[in-house]
Coordinates of C-alpha atoms in Angstrom, one line a residue:
M2 CA 120.3 69.2 112.4
S3 CA 121.0 70.1 116.1
V4 CA 118.3 69.6 118.7
L5 CA 117.0 72.8 120.3
S6 CA 116.4 73.0 124.0
P7 CA 112.9 74.3 125.0
F8 CA 112.6 78.0 125.5
S9 CA 111.2 79.3 128.8
Y10 CA 109.2 82.3 127.6
S11 CA 108.0 83.6 124.3
F12 CA 106.5 86.8 122.8
D13 CA 103.6 84.7 121.5
E14 CA 102.8 83.6 125.1
Y15 CA 103.2 87.1 126.4
I16 CA 100.8 88.6 123.9
R17 CA 98.3 85.8 124.4
Q18 CA 98.3 86.3 128.2
C19 CA 98.7 90.1 128.4
P20 CA 96.9 91.7 125.4
V21 CA 95.5 95.2 125.6
N22 CA 92.6 94.3 123.3
A23 CA 91.9 90.7 124.1
L24 CA 88.7 89.9 122.2
K25 CA 89.8 91.5 118.9
L26 CA 93.2 89.9 119.2
Q27 CA 91.6 86.5 119.8
S28 CA 89.4 87.0 116.8
K29 CA 92.4 87.7 114.5
L30 CA 94.4 84.9 116.1
F31 CA 91.5 82.5 115.3
D32 CA 91.4 83.7 111.7
A33 CA 95.1 83.3 111.2
K34 CA 95.7 80.0 112.9
L35 CA 92.5 78.0 113.3
K36 CA 89.9 79.1 110.7
G37 CA 89.5 76.4 108.1
K38 CA 91.3 73.8 110.2
I39 CA 89.6 70.4 110.5
I40 CA 89.1 68.8 113.9
K41 CA 87.7 65.6 115.3
W42 CA 86.1 65.9 118.7
N43 CA 83.7 63.9 120.9
A44 CA 80.5 65.8 121.6
Q45 CA 77.0 65.3 123.1
V46 CA 74.1 66.4 120.9
V47 CA 71.9 68.9 122.8
S48 CA 69.4 69.6 120.0
I49 CA 68.9 69.7 116.2
W50 CA 67.2 72.4 114.2
E51 CA 67.0 72.0 110.4
T52 CA 70.6 71.9 109.2
S53 CA 72.3 72.8 112.5
A54 CA 73.0 70.9 115.7
Y55 CA 73.8 72.4 119.1
L56 CA 76.6 70.5 120.7
L57 CA 78.3 70.1 124.1
I58 CA 81.9 69.5 123.3
N59 CA 83.7 67.2 125.8
P60 CA 85.1 67.9 128.3
S61 CA 82.5 70.6 129.3
S62 CA 82.5 72.8 132.4
G63 CA 78.7 73.3 132.2
E64 CA 78.9 77.1 131.9
T65 CA 76.5 77.1 129.0
P66 CA 73.8 74.6 127.8
Y67 CA 75.9 74.1 124.6
N68 CA 79.3 75.3 123.4
A69 CA 79.3 74.9 119.7
T70 CA 77.0 74.9 116.6
L71 CA 77.6 72.3 113.9
H72 CA 76.2 73.1 110.4
F73 CA 75.7 70.2 108.0
T74 CA 74.2 69.1 104.8
P75 CA 72.6 65.8 103.9
D76 CA 75.9 64.7 102.5
T77 CA 78.0 65.7 105.5
I78 CA 75.7 64.9 108.5
P79 CA 77.6 62.8 111.0
E80 CA 76.5 59.4 112.0
N81 CA 74.5 58.9 115.2
L82 CA 73.6 62.7 115.4
I83 CA 70.8 62.1 117.8
P84 CA 69.7 64.5 120.6
G85 CA 70.9 63.3 124.0
K86 CA 73.6 61.0 122.4
S87 CA 77.4 61.3 122.2
T88 CA 79.2 61.0 118.9
W89 CA 82.4 61.8 117.1
I90 CA 82.3 64.8 114.7
T91 CA 84.7 65.8 112.0
A92 CA 84.3 69.4 111.1
K93 CA 86.0 72.6 109.8
M94 CA 86.3 75.5 112.2
I95 CA 84.5 78.6 110.9
N96 CA 84.2 81.2 113.6
F97 CA 84.7 81.8 117.3
G98 CA 82.6 84.6 118.9
D99 CA 82.9 86.4 122.2
N100 CA 81.1 83.7 124.2
L101 CA 81.8 80.1 124.9
N102 CA 78.7 78.9 123.0
Q103 CA 79.5 80.8 119.7
L104 CA 82.0 78.3 118.2
Q105 CA 80.8 77.6 114.7
L106 CA 81.7 74.3 112.9
E107 CA 81.0 73.0 109.4
A108 CA 80.7 69.2 109.1
V109 CA 83.0 67.6 106.5
K110 CA 83.6 64.0 105.4
E111 CA 86.9 62.5 106.3
S112 CA 89.1 61.9 103.2
S113 CA 92.7 62.3 102.0
V114 CA 91.9 66.0 101.5
N115 CA 90.0 66.5 104.8
V116 CA 92.6 65.3 107.3
H117 CA 91.8 66.3 110.9
D118 CA 94.5 67.9 113.1
L119 CA 94.6 65.9 116.4
S120 CA 96.8 68.6 118.0
I121 CA 93.8 71.0 118.2
T122 CA 91.8 70.1 121.3
Y123 CA 88.8 71.9 122.7
V124 CA 90.5 72.2 126.1
R125 CA 93.3 74.2 124.4
I126 CA 90.8 76.3 122.4
K127 CA 88.8 77.1 125.5
E128 CA 92.0 78.1 127.4
I129 CA 93.1 80.5 124.6
F130 CA 89.7 82.0 123.5
N131 CA 88.4 83.0 126.9
P132 CA 85.6 85.7 127.1
H133 CA 87.2 86.9 130.4
A134 CA 90.7 87.2 128.9
Q135 CA 90.9 91.0 129.3
E136 CA 90.2 90.8 133.0
A137 CA 92.7 88.0 133.4
A138 CA 95.3 89.8 131.3
D139 CA 95.4 92.8 133.6
K140 CA 96.2 90.4 136.5
I141 CA 98.6 88.1 134.7
Y142 CA 100.7 91.0 133.5
E143 CA 101.8 91.7 137.0
Q144 CA 103.5 88.3 137.1
W145 CA 105.6 88.9 134.0
G146 CA 107.9 91.4 135.8
N147 CA 111.4 91.4 134.3
I148 CA 111.0 88.2 132.3
Q149 CA 112.9 88.3 129.0
F150 CA 111.7 86.9 125.7
S151 CA 112.5 87.2 122.0
F152 CA 110.7 87.8 118.7
I153 CA 111.7 88.6 115.1
G154 CA 110.8 92.0 113.7
K155 CA 111.7 94.9 111.5
V156 CA 112.3 98.4 112.6
K157 CA 109.5 100.7 111.4
Y158 CA 111.1 103.9 112.5
L159 CA 113.7 105.1 115.0
N160 CA 113.5 108.2 117.2
E161 CA 116.6 109.3 119.2
L162 CA 116.2 111.1 122.5
N163 CA 118.8 113.9 123.1
N164 CA 117.7 115.3 126.5
D165 CA 117.3 112.3 128.6
S166 CA 120.1 110.9 130.8
N167 CA 118.5 107.4 131.1
Y168 CA 117.3 106.6 127.6
C169 CA 118.8 107.3 124.3
A170 CA 116.1 106.2 121.8
W171 CA 112.8 104.4 121.2
F172 CA 111.6 102.7 118.0
E173 CA 108.5 101.0 116.7
V174 CA 108.8 97.4 115.5
N175 CA 106.7 95.4 113.1
V176 CA 106.7 91.9 114.6
V177 CA 106.8 89.2 111.9
Q178 CA 107.5 86.0 113.9
P179 CA 105.5 84.8 115.8
F180 CA 102.2 86.0 114.3
H181 CA 101.1 89.4 115.7
D182 CA 98.7 92.1 114.7
N183 CA 100.9 95.1 114.7
D184 CA 98.1 97.5 113.9
L185 CA 95.9 96.3 116.7
E186 CA 98.6 96.2 119.4
K187 CA 101.7 98.3 118.6
V188 CA 105.1 97.3 119.9
I189 CA 107.5 100.0 121.1
I190 CA 111.1 99.2 122.3
V191 CA 113.0 101.7 124.5
I192 CA 116.8 101.7 124.6
K193 CA 118.8 102.6 127.7
T194 CA 121.6 105.1 127.4
A195 CA 124.1 102.4 128.3
D196 CA 123.1 100.6 125.0
I197 CA 123.5 103.6 122.7
D198 CA 125.9 101.7 120.5
I199 CA 123.1 99.5 119.3
I200 CA 121.6 102.5 117.4
S201 CA 124.4 102.4 114.8
T202 CA 123.8 98.7 114.4
I203 CA 120.1 99.3 113.6
K204 CA 121.0 102.1 111.2
D205 CA 123.6 99.8 109.5
N206 CA 120.8 97.4 108.6
P207 CA 117.8 99.4 107.7
N208 CA 116.2 96.7 105.6
S209 CA 117.0 93.7 107.8
H210 CA 115.0 91.7 110.3
F211 CA 116.3 91.4 113.9
E212 CA 115.7 89.0 116.7
F213 CA 115.2 91.3 119.7
I214 CA 115.4 90.2 123.3
V215 CA 113.3 92.4 125.5
S216 CA 111.3 92.5 128.7
P217 CA 108.0 94.1 129.6
L218 CA 108.1 97.8 130.5
V219 CA 104.5 99.0 130.5
R220 CA 101.4 98.2 128.6
R221 CA 98.6 100.8 128.0
E222 CA 96.1 102.0 125.5
N223 CA 96.9 100.1 122.2
R224 CA 100.6 99.5 122.7
H225 CA 103.2 97.4 124.5
E226 CA 106.3 99.3 125.6
L227 CA 109.3 96.9 126.0
L228 CA 112.8 97.4 127.4
F229 CA 115.6 96.5 125.0
W230 CA 118.3 94.0 126.3
R231 CA 120.1 92.9 123.2
I232 CA 120.0 91.8 119.6
A233 CA 120.3 88.0 119.3
Q234 CA 120.7 87.8 115.5
I235 CA 120.4 89.8 112.3
F236 CA 119.0 88.1 109.3
S237 CA 121.1 88.8 106.2
H238 CA 118.4 87.3 103.8
S239 CA 114.8 88.2 103.1
F240 CA 112.9 86.7 106.1
I241 CA 109.7 84.8 105.3
P242 CA 107.5 84.4 108.4
Q243 CA 106.2 80.9 109.1
L244 CA 102.6 80.5 110.3
L245 CA 102.9 78.0 113.0
P246 CA 100.2 75.8 114.5
I247 CA 98.7 77.2 117.7
N248 CA 100.4 74.7 120.0
L249 CA 103.6 73.9 118.1
I250 CA 107.1 74.8 119.2
P251 CA 109.3 75.6 116.2
D252 CA 112.2 73.2 115.5
N253 CA 113.9 75.3 112.9
E254 CA 117.5 76.1 113.7
Q255 CA 117.0 79.6 112.2
L256 CA 114.1 80.5 114.5
I257 CA 115.8 79.8 117.9
Q258 CA 114.1 81.4 120.9
R259 CA 116.7 81.4 123.6
R260 CA 116.2 80.6 127.2
S261 CA 116.8 83.9 128.9
A262 CA 117.6 84.3 132.6
T263 CA 115.2 86.6 134.5
P264 CA 117.0 89.7 136.1
P265 CA 116.8 90.0 139.9
N266 CA 114.0 92.0 141.4
V267 CA 114.8 95.8 141.6
P268 CA 113.4 98.8 143.5
D269 CA 110.2 100.6 142.4
T270 CA 110.2 102.8 139.4
K271 CA 110.6 106.6 139.4
W272 CA 109.2 108.4 136.4
K273 CA 110.7 111.4 134.7
V274 CA 109.3 113.9 132.1
I275 CA 111.5 114.4 129.1
G276 CA 112.0 118.1 128.2
D277 CA 114.4 121.0 128.2
D278 CA 113.2 123.8 130.6
N279 CA 116.0 126.1 129.3
N280 CA 114.7 126.0 125.8
P281 CA 110.9 126.4 125.5
N282 CA 111.1 125.7 121.7
I283 CA 112.4 122.2 122.2
R284 CA 109.6 120.5 124.2
P285 CA 109.0 116.9 123.1
P286 CA 105.6 115.5 124.2
T287 CA 105.5 113.9 127.6
Y288 CA 106.7 110.3 127.5
P289 CA 107.2 108.6 130.9
L290 CA 110.3 106.4 131.0
P291 CA 111.7 104.6 134.1
V292 CA 115.1 105.3 135.6
I293 CA 117.7 102.7 135.0
N294 CA 117.6 99.7 137.4
S295 CA 114.0 100.4 138.3
F296 CA 110.7 98.7 137.4
V297 CA 107.1 98.8 138.4
Q298 CA 103.9 97.1 137.2
P299 CA 101.7 98.6 135.9
I300 CA 101.5 102.4 135.9
P301 CA 98.2 104.4 136.1
P302 CA 96.6 105.3 132.8
L303 CA 98.2 108.4 131.2
P304 CA 96.9 110.8 128.5
P305 CA 97.5 109.5 125.0
Y306 CA 101.0 110.0 123.8
V307 CA 101.4 111.7 120.4
Y308 CA 104.6 110.4 118.9
P309 CA 106.8 113.0 117.2
K310 CA 107.6 112.6 113.5
P311 CA 110.2 109.9 113.3
S312 CA 113.7 110.5 112.2
P313 CA 114.6 108.5 109.0
I314 CA 117.1 105.7 109.4
V315 CA 120.3 106.9 107.7
D316 CA 123.7 105.4 107.1
P317 CA 125.8 105.8 110.3
K318 CA 129.0 107.9 110.4
H319 CA 130.7 105.3 112.7
N320 CA 130.4 101.6 113.3
S321 CA 129.8 100.0 116.7
D322 CA 131.9 97.0 117.7
P323 CA 131.3 94.2 118.3
K324 CA 128.3 93.6 116.0
P325 CA 125.9 90.7 116.2
I326 CA 126.9 87.7 114.1
L327 CA 125.0 87.6 110.8
I328 CA 123.1 84.3 110.3
P329 CA 123.5 82.8 106.9
P330 CA 120.4 82.3 104.7
I331 CA 118.3 79.2 105.4
E332 CA 117.9 76.6 102.8
K333 CA 115.6 77.3 99.8
V334 CA 112.0 76.7 100.6
P335 CA 110.6 73.9 98.3
L336 CA 108.1 75.1 95.6
I337 CA 104.4 74.6 96.2
P338 CA 103.2 72.0 93.6
V339 CA 100.3 72.9 91.3
M340 CA 97.0 71.9 92.8
S341 CA 93.9 70.4 91.1
D342 CA 90.9 72.6 90.4
K343 CA 89.1 70.9 93.3
E344 CA 92.0 71.6 95.7
E345 CA 92.3 75.2 94.7
A346 CA 88.6 75.7 95.4
E347 CA 88.9 73.9 98.8
H348 CA 91.8 76.2 99.8
H349 CA 89.6 79.2 98.8
Y350 CA 92.0 80.4 96.1
I351 CA 89.1 80.7 93.6
C352 CA 86.6 83.6 93.5
E353 CA 83.1 82.1 94.1
L354 CA 81.6 84.8 91.9
T355 CA 83.8 84.7 88.8
A356 CA 85.5 81.2 89.3
K357 CA 88.9 82.9 88.7
M358 CA 92.1 82.7 90.7
M359 CA 92.1 85.6 93.2
S360 CA 94.9 88.1 93.9
D361 CA 93.1 90.2 96.6
P362 CA 90.7 87.8 98.5
V363 CA 88.1 88.9 100.9
S364 CA 85.1 87.1 102.5
V365 CA 81.4 87.9 103.0
G366 CA 79.4 85.5 105.2
G367 CA 81.8 82.7 104.9
N368 CA 82.2 82.8 101.1
Y369 CA 85.4 84.1 99.4
F370 CA 85.6 86.6 96.5
E371 CA 87.9 88.9 94.7
R372 CA 87.6 92.3 96.4
A373 CA 86.8 94.3 93.2
E374 CA 84.2 91.8 92.0
I375 CA 82.2 91.4 95.3
Q376 CA 82.4 95.2 96.1
A377 CA 81.0 96.0 92.6
Y378 CA 78.3 93.4 93.0
I379 CA 77.1 94.5 96.4
E380 CA 77.1 98.2 95.4
Q381 CA 74.9 97.4 92.5
N382 CA 72.6 94.7 94.0
G383 CA 72.8 95.2 97.7
Q384 CA 72.7 91.5 98.5
H385 CA 75.0 88.4 98.9
P386 CA 75.5 86.8 95.5
L387 CA 75.1 83.2 96.8
T388 CA 72.7 83.4 99.7
F389 CA 70.7 86.5 98.5
D390 CA 70.7 88.0 102.0
T391 CA 70.9 91.8 102.2
A392 CA 74.6 92.9 102.3
S393 CA 76.6 96.1 102.3
V394 CA 80.2 96.9 101.6
S395 CA 80.8 97.0 105.4
D396 CA 80.2 93.3 105.5
I397 CA 83.3 92.6 103.5
K398 CA 86.0 91.1 105.7
E399 CA 89.8 91.2 105.1
E400 CA 91.6 87.9 104.6
P401 CA 95.4 88.8 105.0
V402 CA 96.5 85.2 105.7
L403 CA 94.7 83.8 102.6
K404 CA 96.1 86.6 100.5
A405 CA 99.6 85.7 101.6
E406 CA 99.0 82.0 100.8
I407 CA 97.7 82.9 97.3
E408 CA 100.7 85.2 96.6
R409 CA 103.2 82.5 97.5
Y410 CA 101.2 79.9 95.4
L411 CA 101.1 82.1 92.4
K412 CA 104.8 83.0 92.8
D413 CA 105.7 79.3 92.6
N414 CA 103.0 78.6 89.9
P415 CA 102.7 81.8 87.8
Q416 CA 100.9 79.8 85.0
R417 CA 97.9 79.7 87.4
R418 CA 97.5 83.5 87.5
N419 CA 94.1 84.7 86.1
Q420 CA 93.0 81.2 85.3
T421 CA 89.3 80.4 85.2
Q422 CA 87.7 77.2 86.6
P423 CA 84.2 75.8 86.1
K424 CA 81.9 78.1 88.1
P425 CA 81.1 76.7 91.5
K426 CA 77.4 76.0 92.3
P427 CA 75.9 78.3 94.9
K428 CA 75.5 77.0 98.4
T429 CA 72.0 76.2 99.5
V430 CA 70.5 76.3 102.9
S431 CA 68.5 73.1 102.3
P432 CA 68.3 70.7 99.3
D433 CA 64.5 71.3 99.2
V434 CA 65.0 75.1 98.7
V435 CA 65.7 76.1 95.0
R436 CA 67.5 79.4 94.6
P437 CA 67.2 81.5 91.4
V438 CA 70.3 82.3 89.4
P439 CA 71.7 85.7 90.6
R440 CA 70.8 88.5 88.2
T441 CA 71.8 92.1 87.7
L442 CA 69.8 94.9 86.2
N443 CA 71.6 94.2 82.9
D444 CA 70.2 90.7 82.9
V445 CA 66.5 91.8 83.2
P446 CA 64.9 91.7 79.8
Q447 CA 63.9 95.1 78.4
V448 CA 60.3 93.8 77.9
E449 CA 60.1 93.2 81.7
I450 CA 61.6 96.7 82.4
D451 CA 59.1 98.3 80.1
R452 CA 56.2 96.5 81.8
L453 CA 57.3 97.5 85.3
I454 CA 57.7 101.1 84.2
K455 CA 54.2 101.0 82.7
E456 CA 52.7 99.5 85.8
H457 CA 54.4 102.3 87.9
V458 CA 56.5 99.7 89.9
I459 CA 59.9 101.2 89.0
C460 CA 61.3 104.6 88.1
P461 CA 62.2 105.0 84.4
I462 CA 65.4 106.7 85.4
T463 CA 66.8 104.3 88.1
K464 CA 65.0 101.2 87.0
Q465 CA 64.4 100.4 90.7
T466 CA 61.5 100.5 93.1
M467 CA 60.5 103.9 94.5
T468 CA 60.1 105.4 98.0
N469 CA 58.7 108.8 96.9
P470 CA 57.0 108.4 93.5
Q471 CA 55.9 111.5 91.6
L472 CA 53.5 111.6 88.6
A473 CA 54.9 113.7 85.8
P474 CA 53.2 115.5 82.8
D475 CA 54.3 112.7 80.4
G476 CA 52.2 110.2 82.3
N477 CA 55.2 108.3 83.8
V478 CA 55.9 108.0 87.6
Y479 CA 59.5 108.9 88.8
E480 CA 61.4 108.7 92.0
Y481 CA 61.5 112.3 93.2
A482 CA 65.3 112.5 93.9
A483 CA 66.1 110.9 90.5
V484 CA 63.8 113.1 88.5
Q485 CA 64.9 116.3 90.3
K486 CA 68.5 115.6 89.4
Y487 CA 67.6 114.6 85.8
L488 CA 65.6 117.8 85.2
G489 CA 68.5 119.9 86.6
D490 CA 70.9 118.2 84.2
H491 CA 68.6 118.3 81.1
S492 CA 67.1 121.8 81.1
L493 CA 63.9 120.7 82.8
N494 CA 63.2 118.1 80.1
L495 CA 62.0 114.6 81.1
P496 CA 63.6 111.4 79.5
S497 CA 60.5 111.4 77.1
G498 CA 61.4 115.0 76.0
V499 CA 58.4 116.6 77.7
H500 CA 59.2 119.9 79.5
C501 CA 58.5 119.7 83.3
E502 CA 58.8 122.1 86.2
L503 CA 59.2 120.7 89.7
N504 CA 55.9 122.2 90.8
Q505 CA 54.2 120.1 88.2
L506 CA 55.1 116.8 89.9
K507 CA 52.3 115.2 92.0
E508 CA 52.7 112.5 94.6
D509 CA 51.3 109.1 93.4
A510 CA 50.1 106.9 96.3
G511 CA 49.1 104.2 93.9
A512 CA 52.7 103.8 92.7
I513 CA 54.1 103.4 96.1
F514 CA 51.6 100.6 96.7
A515 CA 52.7 99.0 93.4
S516 CA 56.4 99.2 94.3
I517 CA 55.9 97.7 97.8
S518 CA 53.7 94.9 96.5
F519 CA 56.2 94.0 93.9
A520 CA 59.1 94.0 96.4
Q521 CA 57.2 91.8 98.8
E522 CA 56.5 89.3 96.1
N523 CA 60.0 89.5 94.6
P524 CA 62.5 90.4 97.4
N525 CA 65.5 89.3 95.4
H526 CA 64.7 90.9 92.1
P527 CA 67.4 93.2 90.8
C528 CA 64.8 96.0 90.4
V529 CA 64.2 96.1 94.1
K530 CA 66.3 98.8 95.6
A531 CA 68.8 97.9 98.3
G532 CA 67.4 98.3 101.8
Y533 CA 63.9 98.5 100.4
Q534 CA 62.6 95.8 102.9
Q535 CA 63.5 98.1 105.8
F536 CA 61.6 100.9 104.0
I537 CA 58.6 98.6 103.8
Q538 CA 58.8 97.8 107.5
Q539 CA 58.8 101.5 108.3
N540 CA 55.8 102.3 106.1
T541 CA 53.4 99.5 107.1
Q542 CA 50.5 101.9 106.7
Y543 CA 50.6 101.2 103.0

């Protein structure tokens, strides 16, 4: 294997230094490259509260009284975790918020499975995840000028320009290497008229991945507009992106990032509006593009540009010559070996609700579930299945990296698809706190349901606590919204068969007191309506 010379500039470094949405991009970068990684750092213990310790990771600038929170259990508590003392901690990275003191760590025991990554240092973390990154990005962008860099991507769509003497086309690219959130920060490449032949090359390879060499043009709103220089290579095989460590330079021959010379400084940019004054029916939206051999950084904010409907990429009528050299396929990636049940669970491949191998993983509060299972559970119970905290569907978080890992694992080991493991035990906040087994309405004994209905605690229709209870002619108390719909659907007959008009319903203050008292004593009971605790807080007069 040949030795690669270091590259000068990279797209990864450009996006890191010059994002248009720094904090969101940092959050996704953390989830993709650092979440779940195990570190070993030296830290000073500031204070301890129950199962958490506030740490000052070394070296510290003193900007905040502490810069990380370590969560532990009696089994994973580090040695010498004493306030005012320094100690070494081995922990898994969980989350990194907007501020320097919001780094969340979960203590783990060192083992053959929990091997720490010495390449991840707090100095590097602090440099990348900077709460002032957006302000810095606006200033750093001015220094990038005409610097060229490369990335690997696939053309999403191509739009040719017919009425511009300087530019012949622009196209949107889905960047696949290095890691980039294409939805959060779109990448647009503009082609100069002098490079018009490259359009046929792109059309010749509609399903291929390209290594583009570009330079910054302008950055605004949610997109980066880059100037096309050339195509370094076209991949003739199905390209599989590699998720690289946050501070690792790739040494794969097939992922060369070339050292590119920086063009000389050029005069200021002149801007031109695309359009055809002679034909009012052909008026593409305003899209400012610089005249050839001109450049300026950055331009004032402009109104949002509405992209015209893209033209489909079709087979060309002529071929351009010469074409970039096709790179032969890389060697076959070795298959992922079958993991043990414990290893699959530690990699979060197993749903913590069903104990089955997942295909569409998501997370809620640091726990991982199959999307359909957790969504159905939350919609029915309104709470987290393991911690019993109030939860809603909006708390569900996407896990695209984990999903890609599972897809590759199942591709190499199809026999593991839909396999069930012994159900994991729910996590507990403290060993002294005993949590009840999660239950749904279907698990509540009918005897208990009948008792709660008789005591006017729950509605006979919804089987849940009430916010507006109404006494009906049959002696039962119903939730008004539920009984109103039921009467409308059943010819004004109650579930007991008794006929009832809406004006026969009477508000029952005793029932609302019974519902609230039950919910306060049994906040996690399946018969307690989701969000009922907020209702209680708003109605303290009861």
